[in-house]
PDB file of C-alpha atoms in Angstrom:
ATOM      1  CA  UNK K   1       0.031   0.149  -0.081  1.00  0.00           C
ATOM      2  CA  UNK K   2       1.284   3.409  -0.927  1.00  0.00           C
ATOM      3  CA  UNK K   3       1.692   5.359   2.437  1.00  0.00           C
ATOM      4  CA  UNK K   4       3.559   8.616   2.575  1.00  0.00           C
ATOM      5  CA  UNK K   5       5.332   8.666   5.912  1.00  0.00           C
ATOM      6  CA  UNK K   6       2.946  11.430   7.574  1.00  0.00           C
ATOM      7  CA  UNK K   7       0.091   9.098   7.021  1.00  0.00           C
ATOM      8  CA  UNK K   8       1.517   5.866   8.411  1.00  0.00           C
ATOM      9  CA  UNK K   9       0.076   4.599  11.871  1.00  0.00           C
ATOM     10  CA  UNK K  10       3.110   3.460  13.261  1.00  0.00           C
ATOM     11  CA  UNK K  11       1.913   2.123  16.663  1.00  0.00           C
ATOM     12  CA  UNK K  12       0.821  -1.497  16.589  1.00  0.00           C
ATOM     13  CA  UNK K  13      -1.750  -1.018  19.252  1.00  0.00           C
ATOM     14  CA  UNK K  14      -3.261   1.838  17.308  1.00  0.00           C
ATOM     15  CA  UNK K  15      -3.593  -0.346  14.237  1.00  0.00           C
ATOM     16  CA  UNK K  16      -5.299  -3.107  16.329  1.00  0.00           C
ATOM     17  CA  UNK K  17      -7.543  -0.526  17.785  1.00  0.00           C
ATOM     18  CA  UNK K  18      -8.618   0.485  14.326  1.00  0.00           C
ATOM     19  CA  UNK K  19      -9.368  -2.965  13.332  1.00  0.00           C
ATOM     20  CA  UNK K  20     -11.418  -3.616  16.647  1.00  0.00           C
ATOM     21  CA  UNK K  21     -13.443  -0.310  15.853  1.00  0.00           C
ATOM     22  CA  UNK K  22     -14.229  -1.384  12.000  1.00  0.00           C
ATOM     23  CA  UNK K  23     -14.017  -5.298  12.072  1.00  0.00           C
ATOM     24  CA  UNK K  24     -15.657  -5.706   8.814  1.00  0.00           C
ATOM     25  CA  UNK K  25     -12.750  -7.167   6.502  1.00  0.00           C
ATOM     26  CA  UNK K  26     -12.653  -7.856   2.689  1.00  0.00           C
ATOM     27  CA  UNK K  27     -10.717 -11.044   2.582  1.00  0.00           C
ATOM     28  CA  UNK K  28      -8.992 -11.312  -0.696  1.00  0.00           C
ATOM     29  CA  UNK K  29      -7.364 -14.511  -1.999  1.00  0.00           C
ATOM     30  CA  UNK K  30      -6.312 -15.811  -5.299  1.00  0.00           C
ATOM     31  CA  UNK K  31      -7.850 -18.616  -7.611  1.00  0.00           C
ATOM     32  CA  UNK K  32      -6.796 -19.779 -11.108  1.00  0.00           C
ATOM     33  CA  UNK K  33      -9.256 -17.033 -12.368  1.00  0.00           C
ATOM     34  CA  UNK K  34      -7.809 -14.249 -10.313  1.00  0.00           C
ATOM     35  CA  UNK K  35      -8.491 -12.343  -7.034  1.00  0.00           C
ATOM     36  CA  UNK K  36     -11.350 -13.570  -4.891  1.00  0.00           C
ATOM     37  CA  UNK K  37     -12.812 -11.195  -2.305  1.00  0.00           C
ATOM     38  CA  UNK K  38     -15.386 -11.955   0.440  1.00  0.00           C
ATOM     39  CA  UNK K  39     -16.672  -9.305   2.987  1.00  0.00           C
ATOM     40  CA  UNK K  40     -16.740 -10.906   6.578  1.00  0.00           C
ATOM     41  CA  UNK K  41     -16.437  -9.774  10.131  1.00  0.00           C
ATOM     42  CA  UNK K  42     -13.026 -10.720  11.607  1.00  0.00           C
ATOM     43  CA  UNK K  43     -11.973 -11.071  15.272  1.00  0.00           C
ATOM     44  CA  UNK K  44      -8.477 -10.108  15.922  1.00  0.00           C
ATOM     45  CA  UNK K  45      -6.401 -11.881  18.654  1.00  0.00           C
ATOM     46  CA  UNK K  46      -3.557  -9.464  19.109  1.00  0.00           C
ATOM     47  CA  UNK K  47      -1.481 -11.902  21.435  1.00  0.00           C
ATOM     48  CA  UNK K  48      -1.391 -14.491  18.783  1.00  0.00           C
ATOM     49  CA  UNK K  49       1.757 -14.086  16.396  1.00  0.00           C
ATOM     50  CA  UNK K  50       3.970 -11.405  15.756  1.00  0.00           C
ATOM     51  CA  UNK K  51       1.127  -8.800  14.549  1.00  0.00           C
ATOM     52  CA  UNK K  52      -1.863 -10.710  15.823  1.00  0.00           C
ATOM     53  CA  UNK K  53      -4.114 -13.301  14.077  1.00  0.00           C
ATOM     54  CA  UNK K  54      -7.503 -12.648  12.299  1.00  0.00           C
ATOM     55  CA  UNK K  55     -10.465 -15.162  12.845  1.00  0.00           C
ATOM     56  CA  UNK K  56     -13.723 -15.335  10.953  1.00  0.00           C
ATOM     57  CA  UNK K  57     -16.049 -17.573   8.741  1.00  0.00           C
ATOM     58  CA  UNK K  58     -17.709 -17.811   5.324  1.00  0.00           C
ATOM     59  CA  UNK K  59     -20.462 -19.810   3.943  1.00  0.00           C
ATOM     60  CA  UNK K  60     -19.521 -23.259   2.945  1.00  0.00           C
ATOM     61  CA  UNK K  61     -21.327 -22.618  -0.455  1.00  0.00           C
ATOM     62  CA  UNK K  62     -18.916 -19.699  -1.035  1.00  0.00           C
ATOM     63  CA  UNK K  63     -16.388 -21.377  -3.531  1.00  0.00           C
ATOM     64  CA  UNK K  64     -13.565 -19.154  -2.088  1.00  0.00           C
ATOM     65  CA  UNK K  65     -12.265 -21.712   0.427  1.00  0.00           C
ATOM     66  CA  UNK K  66     -12.215 -24.330  -2.311  1.00  0.00           C
ATOM     67  CA  UNK K  67     -10.574 -22.443  -5.237  1.00  0.00           C
ATOM     68  CA  UNK K  68      -7.759 -20.620  -3.341  1.00  0.00           C
ATOM     69  CA  UNK K  69      -4.451 -21.569  -5.175  1.00  0.00           C
ATOM     70  CA  UNK K  70      -2.096 -19.460  -3.078  1.00  0.00           C
ATOM     71  CA  UNK K  71      -1.975 -19.481   0.949  1.00  0.00           C
ATOM     72  CA  UNK K  72      -1.173 -15.858   0.994  1.00  0.00           C
ATOM     73  CA  UNK K  73      -4.261 -13.650   1.485  1.00  0.00           C
ATOM     74  CA  UNK K  74      -5.105  -9.929   2.092  1.00  0.00           C
ATOM     75  CA  UNK K  75      -7.510  -8.715   4.877  1.00  0.00           C
ATOM     76  CA  UNK K  76      -8.635  -4.997   4.141  1.00  0.00           C
ATOM     77  CA  UNK K  77     -10.303  -3.038   6.820  1.00  0.00           C
ATOM     78  CA  UNK K  78     -11.844   0.532   6.125  1.00  0.00           C
ATOM     79  CA  UNK K  79     -12.384   2.840   8.932  1.00  0.00           C
ATOM     80  CA  UNK K  80     -14.047   6.490   8.779  1.00  0.00           C
ATOM     81  CA  UNK K  81     -13.724   8.379   5.537  1.00  0.00           C
ATOM     82  CA  UNK K  82     -15.023  11.620   4.339  1.00  0.00           C
ATOM     83  CA  UNK K  83     -14.938  13.945   1.221  1.00  0.00           C
ATOM     84  CA  UNK K  84     -12.860  17.064   1.826  1.00  0.00           C
ATOM     85  CA  UNK K  85     -14.145  20.209   0.042  1.00  0.00           C
ATOM     86  CA  UNK K  86     -11.514  22.855  -0.945  1.00  0.00           C
ATOM     87  CA  UNK K  87     -13.920  25.436   0.613  1.00  0.00           C
ATOM     88  CA  UNK K  88     -12.874  24.112   4.120  1.00  0.00           C
ATOM     89  CA  UNK K  89      -9.459  25.481   3.684  1.00  0.00           C
ATOM     90  CA  UNK K  90      -8.739  29.154   4.762  1.00  0.00           C
ATOM     91  CA  UNK K  91      -5.738  29.140   2.102  1.00  0.00           C
ATOM     92  CA  UNK K  92      -8.515  28.988  -0.620  1.00  0.00           C
ATOM     93  CA  UNK K  93      -8.895  32.586  -0.113  1.00  0.00           C
ATOM     94  CA  UNK K  94      -5.342  33.351   0.091  1.00  0.00           C
ATOM     95  CA  UNK K  95      -4.006  31.384  -3.014  1.00  0.00           C
ATOM     96  CA  UNK K  96      -6.924  29.514  -4.475  1.00  0.00           C
ATOM     97  CA  UNK K  97      -4.558  26.663  -5.003  1.00  0.00           C
ATOM     98  CA  UNK K  98      -6.608  23.977  -3.425  1.00  0.00           C
ATOM     99  CA  UNK K  99      -8.243  20.999  -4.705  1.00  0.00           C
ATOM    100  CA  UNK K 100     -10.857  18.139  -3.301  1.00  0.00           C
ATOM    101  CA  UNK K 101      -9.428  15.307  -1.615  1.00  0.00           C
ATOM    102  CA  UNK K 102     -10.741  12.279   0.645  1.00  0.00           C
ATOM    103  CA  UNK K 103      -9.771  11.494   4.096  1.00  0.00           C
ATOM    104  CA  UNK K 104      -9.886   7.915   5.356  1.00  0.00           C
ATOM    105  CA  UNK K 105      -8.371   5.325   7.524  1.00  0.00           C
ATOM    106  CA  UNK K 106      -7.512   1.878   6.148  1.00  0.00           C
ATOM    107  CA  UNK K 107      -5.703  -1.202   7.308  1.00  0.00           C
ATOM    108  CA  UNK K 108      -4.162  -4.052   5.263  1.00  0.00           C
ATOM    109  CA  UNK K 109      -3.215  -7.219   6.674  1.00  0.00           C
ATOM    110  CA  UNK K 110      -1.327 -10.074   4.770  1.00  0.00           C
ATOM    111  CA  UNK K 111      -0.602 -13.521   5.818  1.00  0.00           C
ATOM    112  CA  UNK K 112      -1.114 -17.243   5.115  1.00  0.00           C
ATOM    113  CA  UNK K 113      -4.934 -18.316   5.224  1.00  0.00           C
ATOM    114  CA  UNK K 114      -6.101 -21.524   6.768  1.00  0.00           C
ATOM    115  CA  UNK K 115      -9.807 -22.548   6.025  1.00  0.00           C
ATOM    116  CA  UNK K 116     -11.180 -25.181   8.478  1.00  0.00           C
ATOM    117  CA  UNK K 117     -14.242 -27.081   9.255  1.00  0.00           C
ATOM    118  CA  UNK K 118     -13.581 -28.886  12.467  1.00  0.00           C
ATOM    119  CA  UNK K 119     -16.849 -28.514  14.432  1.00  0.00           C
ATOM    120  CA  UNK K 120     -15.236 -27.957  17.960  1.00  0.00           C
ATOM    121  CA  UNK K 121     -13.026 -25.051  16.397  1.00  0.00           C
ATOM    122  CA  UNK K 122     -16.054 -23.463  14.706  1.00  0.00           C
ATOM    123  CA  UNK K 123     -18.098 -23.492  17.808  1.00  0.00           C
ATOM    124  CA  UNK K 124     -15.405 -22.067  19.806  1.00  0.00           C
ATOM    125  CA  UNK K 125     -15.058 -19.399  17.141  1.00  0.00           C
ATOM    126  CA  UNK K 126     -18.664 -18.467  16.834  1.00  0.00           C
ATOM    127  CA  UNK K 127     -18.935 -18.113  20.537  1.00  0.00           C
ATOM    128  CA  UNK K 128     -15.948 -15.657  20.264  1.00  0.00           C
ATOM    129  CA  UNK K 129     -17.144 -13.763  17.591  1.00  0.00           C
ATOM    130  CA  UNK K 130     -20.772 -13.336  19.096  1.00  0.00           C
ATOM    131  CA  UNK K 131     -19.427 -12.424  22.475  1.00  0.00           C
ATOM    132  CA  UNK K 132     -17.262  -9.816  21.253  1.00  0.00           C
ATOM    133  CA  UNK K 133     -20.290  -8.092  19.645  1.00  0.00           C
ATOM    134  CA  UNK K 134     -22.889  -8.832  22.270  1.00  0.00           C
ATOM    135  CA  UNK K 135     -20.816  -7.876  25.511  1.00  0.00           C
ATOM    136  CA  UNK K 136     -22.073  -4.617  26.676  1.00  0.00           C
ATOM    137  CA  UNK K 137     -25.548  -4.993  25.401  1.00  0.00           C
ATOM    138  CA  UNK K 138     -28.504  -4.632  27.799  1.00  0.00           C
ATOM    139  CA  UNK K 139     -29.519  -8.212  26.869  1.00  0.00           C
ATOM    140  CA  UNK K 140     -26.586  -9.900  25.216  1.00  0.00           C
ATOM    141  CA  UNK K 141     -27.412 -12.897  23.185  1.00  0.00           C
ATOM    142  CA  UNK K 142     -25.193 -16.159  23.557  1.00  0.00           C
ATOM    143  CA  UNK K 143     -24.814 -18.968  21.217  1.00  0.00           C
ATOM    144  CA  UNK K 144     -26.080 -21.107  24.008  1.00  0.00           C
ATOM    145  CA  UNK K 145     -29.234 -19.333  23.788  1.00  0.00           C
ATOM    146  CA  UNK K 146     -30.049 -21.159  20.575  1.00  0.00           C
ATOM    147  CA  UNK K 147     -31.328 -24.850  20.563  1.00  0.00           C
ATOM    148  CA  UNK K 148     -28.062 -27.275  20.548  1.00  0.00           C
ATOM    149  CA  UNK K 149     -29.309 -29.181  17.446  1.00  0.00           C
ATOM    150  CA  UNK K 150     -29.872 -25.947  15.747  1.00  0.00           C
ATOM    151  CA  UNK K 151     -26.430 -24.702  16.191  1.00  0.00           C
ATOM    152  CA  UNK K 152     -24.978 -28.072  14.779  1.00  0.00           C
ATOM    153  CA  UNK K 153     -26.943 -27.514  11.664  1.00  0.00           C
ATOM    154  CA  UNK K 154     -25.766 -23.941  11.191  1.00  0.00           C
ATOM    155  CA  UNK K 155     -22.089 -24.762  11.984  1.00  0.00           C
ATOM    156  CA  UNK K 156     -22.334 -27.456   8.998  1.00  0.00           C
ATOM    157  CA  UNK K 157     -23.126 -24.344   6.877  1.00  0.00           C
ATOM    158  CA  UNK K 158     -19.826 -22.351   7.345  1.00  0.00           C
ATOM    159  CA  UNK K 159     -16.160 -22.820   6.859  1.00  0.00           C
ATOM    160  CA  UNK K 160     -13.630 -21.108   9.462  1.00  0.00           C
ATOM    161  CA  UNK K 161     -10.993 -18.740   8.338  1.00  0.00           C
ATOM    162  CA  UNK K 162      -7.871 -18.097  10.326  1.00  0.00           C
ATOM    163  CA  UNK K 163      -5.109 -15.577   9.037  1.00  0.00           C
ATOM    164  CA  UNK K 164      -1.856 -15.044  10.901  1.00  0.00           C
ATOM    165  CA  UNK K 165      -0.785 -11.545  10.184  1.00  0.00           C
ATOM    166  CA  UNK K 166       2.819 -11.600   8.561  1.00  0.00           C
ATOM    167  CA  UNK K 167       2.729  -7.969   7.420  1.00  0.00           C
ATOM    168  CA  UNK K 168       0.461  -5.342   8.764  1.00  0.00           C
ATOM    169  CA  UNK K 169       0.059  -1.616   7.540  1.00  0.00           C
ATOM    170  CA  UNK K 170      -2.028   1.223   8.713  1.00  0.00           C
ATOM    171  CA  UNK K 171      -2.887   4.411   6.940  1.00  0.00           C
ATOM    172  CA  UNK K 172      -4.609   7.495   8.331  1.00  0.00           C
ATOM    173  CA  UNK K 173      -4.709  10.101   5.718  1.00  0.00           C
ATOM    174  CA  UNK K 174      -6.453  12.971   7.731  1.00  0.00           C
ATOM    175  CA  UNK K 175      -5.089  16.147   6.334  1.00  0.00           C
ATOM    176  CA  UNK K 176      -1.554  15.699   7.966  1.00  0.00           C
ATOM    177  CA  UNK K 177      -0.108  17.330   4.898  1.00  0.00           C
ATOM    178  CA  UNK K 178      -1.947  20.630   5.196  1.00  0.00           C
ATOM    179  CA  UNK K 179      -1.166  23.746   7.482  1.00  0.00           C
ATOM    180  CA  UNK K 180      -2.448  23.761  11.043  1.00  0.00           C
ATOM    181  CA  UNK K 181      -5.004  26.490   9.820  1.00  0.00           C
ATOM    182  CA  UNK K 182      -6.402  24.125   6.823  1.00  0.00           C
ATOM    183  CA  UNK K 183      -6.468  21.213   9.207  1.00  0.00           C
ATOM    184  CA  UNK K 184      -8.688  23.323  11.663  1.00  0.00           C
ATOM    185  CA  UNK K 185     -10.833  24.327   8.641  1.00  0.00           C
ATOM    186  CA  UNK K 186     -11.219  20.793   7.642  1.00  0.00           C
ATOM    187  CA  UNK K 187     -12.265  19.723  11.059  1.00  0.00           C
ATOM    188  CA  UNK K 188     -14.637  22.442  11.613  1.00  0.00           C
ATOM    189  CA  UNK K 189     -16.107  21.971   8.051  1.00  0.00           C
ATOM    190  CA  UNK K 190     -16.868  18.218   8.813  1.00  0.00           C
ATOM    191  CA  UNK K 191     -18.396  19.055  12.077  1.00  0.00           C
ATOM    192  CA  UNK K 192     -21.182  21.131  10.249  1.00  0.00           C
ATOM    193  CA  UNK K 193     -22.196  17.956   8.230  1.00  0.00           C
ATOM    194  CA  UNK K 194     -25.362  15.904   9.006  1.00  0.00           C
ATOM    195  CA  UNK K 195     -23.592  12.741   8.062  1.00  0.00           C
ATOM    196  CA  UNK K 196     -22.300  10.546  10.780  1.00  0.00           C
ATOM    197  CA  UNK K 197     -19.003   9.362   8.831  1.00  0.00           C
ATOM    198  CA  UNK K 198     -17.831  12.995   8.415  1.00  0.00           C
ATOM    199  CA  UNK K 199     -18.380  13.650  11.908  1.00  0.00           C
ATOM    200  CA  UNK K 200     -16.356  10.736  12.924  1.00  0.00           C
ATOM    201  CA  UNK K 201     -13.300  11.776  10.811  1.00  0.00           C
ATOM    202  CA  UNK K 202     -13.624  15.144  12.208  1.00  0.00           C
ATOM    203  CA  UNK K 203     -13.500  13.679  15.838  1.00  0.00           C
ATOM    204  CA  UNK K 204     -10.536  11.472  14.614  1.00  0.00           C
ATOM    205  CA  UNK K 205      -8.642  14.567  13.461  1.00  0.00           C
ATOM    206  CA  UNK K 206      -9.334  16.615  16.518  1.00  0.00           C
ATOM    207  CA  UNK K 207      -8.331  13.917  18.941  1.00  0.00           C
ATOM    208  CA  UNK K 208      -5.110  13.997  20.761  1.00  0.00           C
ATOM    209  CA  UNK K 209      -4.986  10.365  21.549  1.00  0.00           C
ATOM    210  CA  UNK K 210      -4.812   8.819  18.200  1.00  0.00           C
ATOM    211  CA  UNK K 211      -2.401   8.106  15.374  1.00  0.00           C
ATOM    212  CA  UNK K 212      -3.143  11.271  13.849  1.00  0.00           C
ATOM    213  CA  UNK K 213      -1.441  13.391  16.369  1.00  0.00           C
ATOM    214  CA  UNK K 214       1.573  11.125  15.984  1.00  0.00           C
ATOM    215  CA  UNK K 215       1.603  11.520  12.302  1.00  0.00           C
ATOM    216  CA  UNK K 216       1.457  15.385  12.441  1.00  0.00           C
ATOM    217  CA  UNK K 217       4.669  15.419  14.482  1.00  0.00           C
ATOM    218  CA  UNK K 218       6.799  13.433  11.864  1.00  0.00           C
TER     219      UNK K 218
END
């Protein structure tokens, strides 16, 4: 991934946090006919492997697990993103030399992928995935709430995915290449939007406790 230095997320824990905040990945593998993508939520186990390990599952009828010809796979995660209008920049009035752009956070994880169908591993996986999203809810749902026979049938319809991360990149393109005044203009402009994604980008840019601040100091 092309990433200028000022946009790099250099702290591993920050990359892990970005994945946890936006766990829907696009898993891309290679078959004889070319790249094969599948969107799926993935659970990150940060202590497993040098950069962490990702787990998820796909439908058994999805041919991806049967047609993969190369063990190397790519998991793509997309964080908040927003269009940036040139009208946000104070420098527009001074020079007029401004153009539109897009601010975004993205993570790319590469490694060897394993597909598995062992029932015990699948049950453990769906329990962990479910708990990771249900914890904190007023009435959390558990896999054990469903009839055991029903769960067994559902497990037969999925294939587990495990990707031990060998290479991990994080990019936060959040106007770090603009002047402080222009950055403030973008934050203020995005804050006036009624779109949630734009408000999230403004909040991320304004935060003092995220990879954006670190990148500004480079």
